[in-house]
Amino acid sequence: MENVKKILKSNTRLLILVAVYLFFCITTNGGIFSPLNFSALIVQNAYVYILGCGMLMCMLTGGNIDLSCGSFICFLGSVGGVMMVVMKWNVGLSIVTMLLIGIIYGCILGALIAYVNIPPWIATLVGYLAFRGIGTSILSANSTTGSIAPIPPAYLKIFSGKLFETTAKTMNIPCMVFGIVSVIIIAVLEIRSRSVKISKGYAHDSLTAMIAKIVVFGAFIMLFAYKLAYAGGIPTALIWALAIVLIYAFITEKTTIGRYFYTIGGNREATRLSGIDTKKILFLAYLNMAVLTVISAWTVVARFQAANSTAGTNFEMDAISACVVGGVSAYGGKGSVFGVVIGATLIGVINLGMSLMTIDPNYQKVIKGVVLLAAVAFDIFSARMAAKKK
């Protein structure tokens, strides 16, 4: 019984996600459960997963955020649109140029915050205001509609196409193979991780708990693969988002520099006194955020199939919400990529579910605000309960 309570407590957010999804399955008469909406959930929210990983690294350093990422996406999209559509640049050259712009901005922003000591919210607020204005100005100067299109097919294939594409409602075998291979990899990693912990005398899951975890995650992955198989194939946006999530899960959990982000958020002064260059870590956090914003911009431009002035609107809020709902501390030093994935998926499910229910957009914002407040209140309540037990 004690083990069951422990499992339920450690997976509260995941259980909430499942409950919310089941709620929308009922209220939309199964509409949200259709293969096409399964695919749409990933394609439409790929930017949240990508930006969420970057925002996580910023928040770990002490609750810092980046308010400029949404506007920067608008700016990058306008520049990319001009290069590919107006100037007829090669797609590969345009992509690399957008990345270089992101790196330059990340270096400038990181230096201002880490070495000039400008508060992050002020430095990024400047970008929030400036990049939206510059991006809109570029689009207006090169288009009468405020939008630049059509984006080259080669670009769309990379960021919004599908691997092994087939017609909808037709079983896509590569999708199922992808799912089976993923389940095998997860099972092997779980077994190996438990064996290592046992050999070193660390705390570890019981055999029953490990098997249950593999079965649950395996069932979810196979369901996901099955739905994508009938939606026409594996979206390339999923590949980009999955790659980012796996890379940052490895960085935060398995590398020394990943642990530095946590220690800075826990106690920055103590971290500095221990010999860690805290300014360098803070610089890297914002450089990293800028690079991930570029990758997010690539997927957004491809999804819209155009560069337009509304791209990136409120994206910074979605990324922050995904982190907070996923359990990332607003004070720094606590959070995980897995939590961000849960938070981003929950935000995506709520957005898609409310859209299918045709709820007024104004009320949608209210509901999302309540969810965010509830997540913060839950964290505070949990922290207090943990402190009382000690």
C-alpha positions as CSV (number, residue, x, y, z in Angstrom):
1,M,0.0,0.0,0.0
2,E,2.8,2.3,0.9
3,N,4.5,1.6,-2.5
4,V,1.2,2.4,-4.3
5,K,0.9,5.7,-2.5
6,K,4.5,6.6,-3.4
7,I,4.0,5.7,-7.1
8,L,0.8,7.8,-7.2
9,K,2.5,10.8,-5.5
10,S,5.5,10.7,-7.9
11,N,3.2,10.5,-10.9
12,T,0.5,13.0,-9.9
13,R,0.9,15.2,-13.0
14,L,0.9,12.2,-15.3
15,L,-2.3,11.0,-13.8
16,I,-3.8,14.5,-14.1
17,L,-2.9,14.5,-17.8
18,V,-4.6,11.1,-18.3
19,A,-7.7,12.4,-16.5
20,V,-7.9,15.6,-18.5
21,Y,-7.4,13.6,-21.7
22,L,-10.2,11.2,-20.8
23,F,-12.4,14.2,-19.9
24,F,-12.0,15.6,-23.4
25,C,-12.5,12.2,-25.0
26,I,-15.9,12.2,-23.4
27,T,-16.8,15.8,-24.0
28,T,-15.7,15.7,-27.7
29,N,-17.4,12.3,-28.3
30,G,-14.0,10.7,-29.0
31,G,-13.0,13.5,-31.4
32,I,-9.7,14.2,-29.6
33,F,-8.9,10.5,-29.8
34,S,-8.9,10.4,-33.6
35,P,-5.6,9.7,-35.5
36,L,-5.6,13.1,-37.2
37,N,-6.1,14.9,-33.8
38,F,-3.4,12.7,-32.3
39,S,-1.0,13.9,-35.0
40,A,-2.3,17.5,-34.7
41,L,-1.5,17.5,-31.0
42,I,2.2,16.9,-31.8
43,V,2.5,19.1,-34.9
44,Q,0.7,22.1,-33.4
45,N,2.6,21.9,-30.1
46,A,6.1,20.9,-31.2
47,Y,7.2,24.4,-30.4
48,V,6.1,24.1,-26.8
49,Y,8.3,21.0,-26.2
50,I,11.3,22.7,-27.9
51,L,10.9,26.0,-26.2
52,G,10.0,24.3,-22.9
53,C,13.4,22.6,-22.8
54,G,15.2,25.9,-23.2
55,M,13.0,27.6,-20.7
56,L,13.7,24.8,-18.2
57,M,17.4,25.5,-18.4
58,C,16.8,29.2,-17.8
59,M,14.4,28.6,-14.9
60,L,16.8,26.1,-13.2
61,T,19.4,28.9,-12.8
62,G,17.1,30.8,-10.3
63,G,13.6,31.1,-11.8
64,N,14.9,33.2,-14.7
65,I,12.8,33.3,-17.9
66,D,13.0,34.5,-21.5
67,L,10.2,36.8,-22.6
68,S,11.6,37.4,-26.1
69,C,11.4,33.9,-27.6
70,G,7.9,34.4,-29.1
71,S,8.8,37.7,-30.8
72,F,12.2,36.3,-31.9
73,I,10.3,33.5,-33.7
74,C,8.4,36.2,-35.6
75,F,11.6,38.0,-36.5
76,L,13.4,34.8,-37.6
77,G,10.4,33.8,-39.7
78,S,10.3,37.2,-41.4
79,V,14.0,37.0,-42.2
80,G,13.7,33.4,-43.4
81,G,10.7,34.2,-45.5
82,V,12.6,37.1,-47.2
83,M,15.6,34.9,-47.9
84,M,13.7,31.9,-49.3
85,V,10.8,33.6,-51.1
86,V,11.8,37.1,-51.9
87,M,15.5,36.7,-52.5
88,K,15.2,33.1,-53.6
89,W,18.1,31.8,-51.5
90,N,18.9,28.2,-51.2
91,V,16.9,26.5,-48.4
92,G,20.0,25.1,-46.7
93,L,21.8,28.5,-46.7
94,S,18.6,30.2,-45.3
95,I,18.4,27.7,-42.5
96,V,22.1,28.1,-41.5
97,T,21.7,31.9,-41.7
98,M,18.7,31.8,-39.3
99,L,20.8,29.6,-36.9
100,L,23.7,32.1,-37.0
101,I,21.4,35.0,-36.2
102,G,20.1,33.0,-33.3
103,I,23.6,32.3,-32.0
104,I,24.6,35.9,-32.3
105,Y,21.5,37.0,-30.4
106,G,22.0,34.3,-27.8
107,C,25.6,35.5,-27.2
108,I,24.5,39.1,-26.8
109,L,21.6,38.3,-24.5
110,G,23.7,35.9,-22.5
111,A,26.5,38.5,-22.1
112,L,24.1,41.2,-21.0
113,I,22.5,39.0,-18.4
114,A,25.5,37.1,-17.1
115,Y,28.3,39.7,-17.3
116,V,26.6,43.1,-17.4
117,N,24.1,41.9,-14.7
118,I,21.0,43.2,-16.4
119,P,18.0,41.4,-14.9
120,P,16.8,38.6,-17.3
121,W,13.2,39.8,-17.5
122,I,14.3,43.3,-18.5
123,A,16.8,42.2,-21.1
124,T,14.3,39.8,-22.6
125,L,11.5,42.3,-22.4
126,V,13.5,44.5,-24.8
127,G,13.6,41.6,-27.3
128,Y,9.9,40.9,-26.7
129,L,9.1,44.5,-27.9
130,A,11.8,45.0,-30.5
131,F,11.7,41.7,-32.4
132,R,7.9,41.8,-32.9
133,G,8.2,45.3,-34.3
134,I,11.2,44.6,-36.5
135,G,9.7,41.3,-37.8
136,T,6.3,43.0,-38.6
137,S,8.1,45.8,-40.3
138,I,10.1,43.4,-42.5
139,L,6.9,41.5,-43.5
140,S,5.1,44.8,-44.3
141,A,7.9,46.0,-46.5
142,N,8.0,42.8,-48.5
143,S,4.3,41.9,-48.7
144,T,1.0,43.7,-49.0
145,T,-0.7,41.1,-46.8
146,G,1.8,41.0,-43.9
147,S,2.7,37.5,-44.8
148,I,5.3,36.0,-47.1
149,A,4.5,32.8,-49.0
150,P,4.7,30.2,-50.4
151,I,7.6,28.6,-48.5
152,P,9.6,26.2,-50.6
153,P,8.5,22.6,-50.6
154,A,12.0,21.4,-49.7
155,Y,11.8,23.4,-46.4
156,L,8.3,22.2,-45.6
157,K,9.4,18.6,-46.1
158,I,12.1,18.9,-43.5
159,F,10.1,20.6,-40.8
160,S,6.4,19.8,-41.4
161,G,6.4,16.7,-43.6
162,K,6.0,13.1,-42.7
163,L,8.4,10.2,-42.7
164,F,7.3,7.1,-44.8
165,E,4.1,9.0,-45.6
166,T,1.0,7.1,-46.6
167,T,-2.6,8.0,-47.1
168,A,-4.7,8.7,-44.0
169,K,-6.7,5.7,-42.6
170,T,-4.1,3.3,-44.0
171,M,-1.9,1.3,-41.7
172,N,1.7,2.7,-41.8
173,I,4.0,-0.1,-41.0
174,P,7.1,2.0,-40.3
175,C,5.2,3.8,-37.5
176,M,4.4,0.5,-35.8
177,V,8.0,-0.6,-36.2
178,F,9.2,2.7,-34.7
179,G,6.8,2.1,-31.7
180,I,8.0,-1.5,-31.1
181,V,11.7,-0.4,-31.3
182,S,11.0,2.4,-28.9
183,V,9.4,0.1,-26.4
184,I,12.3,-2.4,-26.6
185,I,14.8,0.5,-26.0
186,I,12.9,1.7,-23.0
187,A,12.6,-1.8,-21.5
188,V,16.4,-2.4,-21.9
189,L,17.3,1.0,-20.4
190,E,15.0,0.4,-17.4
191,I,16.4,-3.1,-16.8
192,R,19.9,-1.8,-17.1
193,S,19.3,1.2,-14.8
194,R,17.8,-1.0,-12.1
195,S,20.8,-3.5,-12.4
196,V,23.3,-0.7,-12.0
197,K,21.5,0.7,-9.0
198,I,21.4,-2.7,-7.4
199,S,25.1,-3.3,-8.0
200,K,26.0,0.0,-6.4
201,G,23.6,-0.3,-3.5
202,Y,21.5,2.6,-4.5
203,A,17.7,2.8,-3.9
204,H,15.8,1.2,-6.7
205,D,12.3,0.2,-7.9
206,S,11.0,-3.2,-7.1
207,L,10.8,-5.8,-9.9
208,T,7.0,-5.4,-9.9
209,A,7.3,-1.6,-10.1
210,M,9.8,-1.8,-13.0
211,I,7.6,-4.2,-15.0
212,A,4.5,-2.0,-14.4
213,K,6.4,1.1,-15.6
214,I,7.6,-0.7,-18.7
215,V,4.1,-2.0,-19.4
216,V,2.4,1.4,-18.9
217,F,4.9,3.4,-21.0
218,G,5.0,0.6,-23.6
219,A,1.2,0.6,-23.9
220,F,1.2,4.4,-24.3
221,I,3.9,4.4,-27.0
222,M,2.2,1.6,-29.0
223,L,-1.1,3.5,-28.8
224,F,0.7,6.6,-30.0
225,A,2.4,4.7,-32.8
226,Y,-0.9,3.1,-33.8
227,K,-2.7,6.4,-34.0
228,L,0.1,8.0,-36.0
229,A,0.1,4.9,-38.3
230,Y,-3.5,5.8,-39.3
231,A,-2.7,9.5,-39.6
232,G,-0.3,9.2,-42.5
233,G,3.1,8.6,-41.0
234,I,5.6,10.0,-38.5
235,P,5.5,13.9,-38.5
236,T,9.0,15.4,-38.9
237,A,8.0,17.9,-36.2
238,L,7.8,14.9,-33.8
239,I,11.3,13.9,-34.7
240,W,12.6,17.4,-34.0
241,A,10.8,17.6,-30.7
242,L,11.7,14.1,-29.7
243,A,15.4,14.7,-30.5
244,I,15.5,17.9,-28.4
245,V,13.7,16.2,-25.5
246,L,16.1,13.2,-25.4
247,I,19.2,15.4,-25.7
248,Y,18.1,17.6,-22.8
249,A,17.0,14.7,-20.7
250,F,20.5,13.3,-21.1
251,I,22.2,16.7,-20.4
252,T,20.2,17.4,-17.2
253,E,20.4,13.9,-15.8
254,K,23.7,12.5,-16.9
255,T,26.2,15.3,-17.4
256,T,28.2,17.5,-15.0
257,I,27.2,20.7,-16.7
258,G,23.6,19.7,-16.4
259,R,24.0,19.4,-12.6
260,Y,25.5,22.8,-12.5
261,F,22.2,24.4,-13.6
262,Y,20.5,22.8,-10.6
263,T,23.1,23.8,-8.1
264,I,23.1,27.4,-9.3
265,G,19.3,27.5,-8.8
266,G,19.6,25.9,-5.4
267,N,22.3,28.3,-4.0
268,R,24.1,30.5,-6.5
269,E,26.6,32.0,-4.0
270,A,27.6,28.6,-2.6
271,T,28.0,27.3,-6.2
272,R,30.3,30.2,-7.0
273,L,32.4,29.6,-3.9
274,S,32.8,26.0,-4.8
275,G,34.7,27.0,-8.0
276,I,31.9,26.8,-10.6
277,D,31.7,29.7,-13.1
278,T,28.1,30.7,-12.5
279,K,28.2,33.5,-15.0
280,K,29.3,31.1,-17.7
281,I,26.4,28.8,-16.9
282,L,23.9,31.7,-17.0
283,F,25.4,32.8,-20.3
284,L,25.0,29.3,-21.7
285,A,21.4,29.1,-20.5
286,Y,20.4,32.1,-22.7
287,L,22.6,31.1,-25.6
288,N,21.0,27.7,-25.5
289,M,17.5,29.3,-25.3
290,A,18.2,31.3,-28.5
291,V,19.3,28.2,-30.4
292,L,16.2,26.3,-29.4
293,T,14.1,29.3,-30.4
294,V,15.6,29.1,-33.9
295,I,14.7,25.4,-34.1
296,S,11.2,26.2,-32.9
297,A,11.0,29.0,-35.5
298,W,11.8,26.5,-38.3
299,T,8.9,24.3,-37.3
300,V,6.5,27.2,-36.8
301,V,7.2,28.7,-40.3
302,A,6.8,25.2,-41.8
303,R,3.5,24.6,-40.0
304,F,2.0,28.0,-41.1
305,Q,3.6,27.4,-44.6
306,A,4.3,31.2,-44.5
307,A,6.1,33.9,-42.5
308,N,3.6,36.1,-40.8
309,S,3.4,38.7,-38.1
310,T,1.3,36.6,-35.7
311,A,3.8,33.8,-35.5
312,G,5.1,33.3,-32.0
313,T,2.3,35.2,-30.3
314,N,2.2,34.2,-26.6
315,F,4.7,31.3,-27.2
316,E,6.9,32.5,-24.3
317,M,3.8,32.1,-22.1
318,D,3.1,28.6,-23.4
319,A,6.7,27.6,-22.7
320,I,6.7,29.0,-19.1
321,S,3.3,27.4,-18.5
322,A,4.6,24.0,-19.7
323,C,7.5,24.3,-17.2
324,V,5.4,25.5,-14.3
325,V,2.7,22.9,-14.9
326,G,5.4,20.3,-15.3
327,G,6.8,20.9,-11.8
328,V,9.7,23.3,-12.6
329,S,10.2,25.5,-9.6
330,A,9.6,29.2,-10.1
331,Y,12.6,29.8,-7.7
332,G,15.1,27.5,-9.6
333,G,17.0,24.4,-8.8
334,K,14.1,22.0,-9.4
335,G,12.5,20.4,-12.5
336,S,13.0,17.8,-15.2
337,V,12.6,17.4,-18.9
338,F,10.0,14.7,-18.3
339,G,8.0,17.1,-16.2
340,V,8.2,19.7,-19.0
341,V,7.0,17.1,-21.5
342,I,4.0,16.3,-19.2
343,G,3.3,20.0,-18.8
344,A,3.6,20.8,-22.6
345,T,1.3,17.8,-23.4
346,L,-1.3,18.9,-20.8
347,I,-1.3,22.5,-22.3
348,G,-1.6,21.0,-25.8
349,V,-4.5,18.7,-24.8
350,I,-6.3,21.6,-23.1
351,N,-5.9,23.8,-26.2
352,L,-7.0,21.1,-28.6
353,G,-9.8,19.9,-26.4
354,M,-11.3,23.4,-25.9
355,S,-11.0,24.1,-29.6
356,L,-12.9,20.9,-30.5
357,M,-15.5,21.9,-27.9
358,T,-15.7,25.4,-29.6
359,I,-15.1,27.2,-26.3
360,D,-14.8,31.0,-26.6
361,P,-11.0,31.9,-27.0
362,N,-11.4,34.4,-24.1
363,Y,-12.6,31.7,-21.8
364,Q,-9.8,29.4,-23.0
365,K,-7.3,31.9,-21.6
366,V,-9.1,32.0,-18.3
367,I,-9.1,28.2,-18.0
368,K,-5.3,28.1,-18.9
369,G,-4.7,30.7,-16.2
370,V,-6.5,28.7,-13.6
371,V,-4.6,25.6,-14.5
372,L,-1.3,27.5,-14.2
373,L,-2.3,28.9,-10.8
374,A,-3.4,25.4,-9.6
375,A,0.0,24.0,-10.6
376,V,1.9,26.7,-8.6
377,A,-0.4,26.2,-5.6
378,F,0.1,22.4,-5.8
379,D,3.9,22.9,-5.7
380,I,3.7,25.2,-2.7
381,F,1.3,22.9,-0.9
382,S,3.5,19.9,-1.6
383,A,6.6,21.7,-0.4
384,R,4.9,22.7,2.9
385,M,3.7,19.1,3.5
386,A,7.2,17.8,2.9
387,A,8.6,20.3,5.3
388,K,6.1,19.4,8.0
389,K,7.0,15.7,7.7
390,K,10.7,16.5,8.3
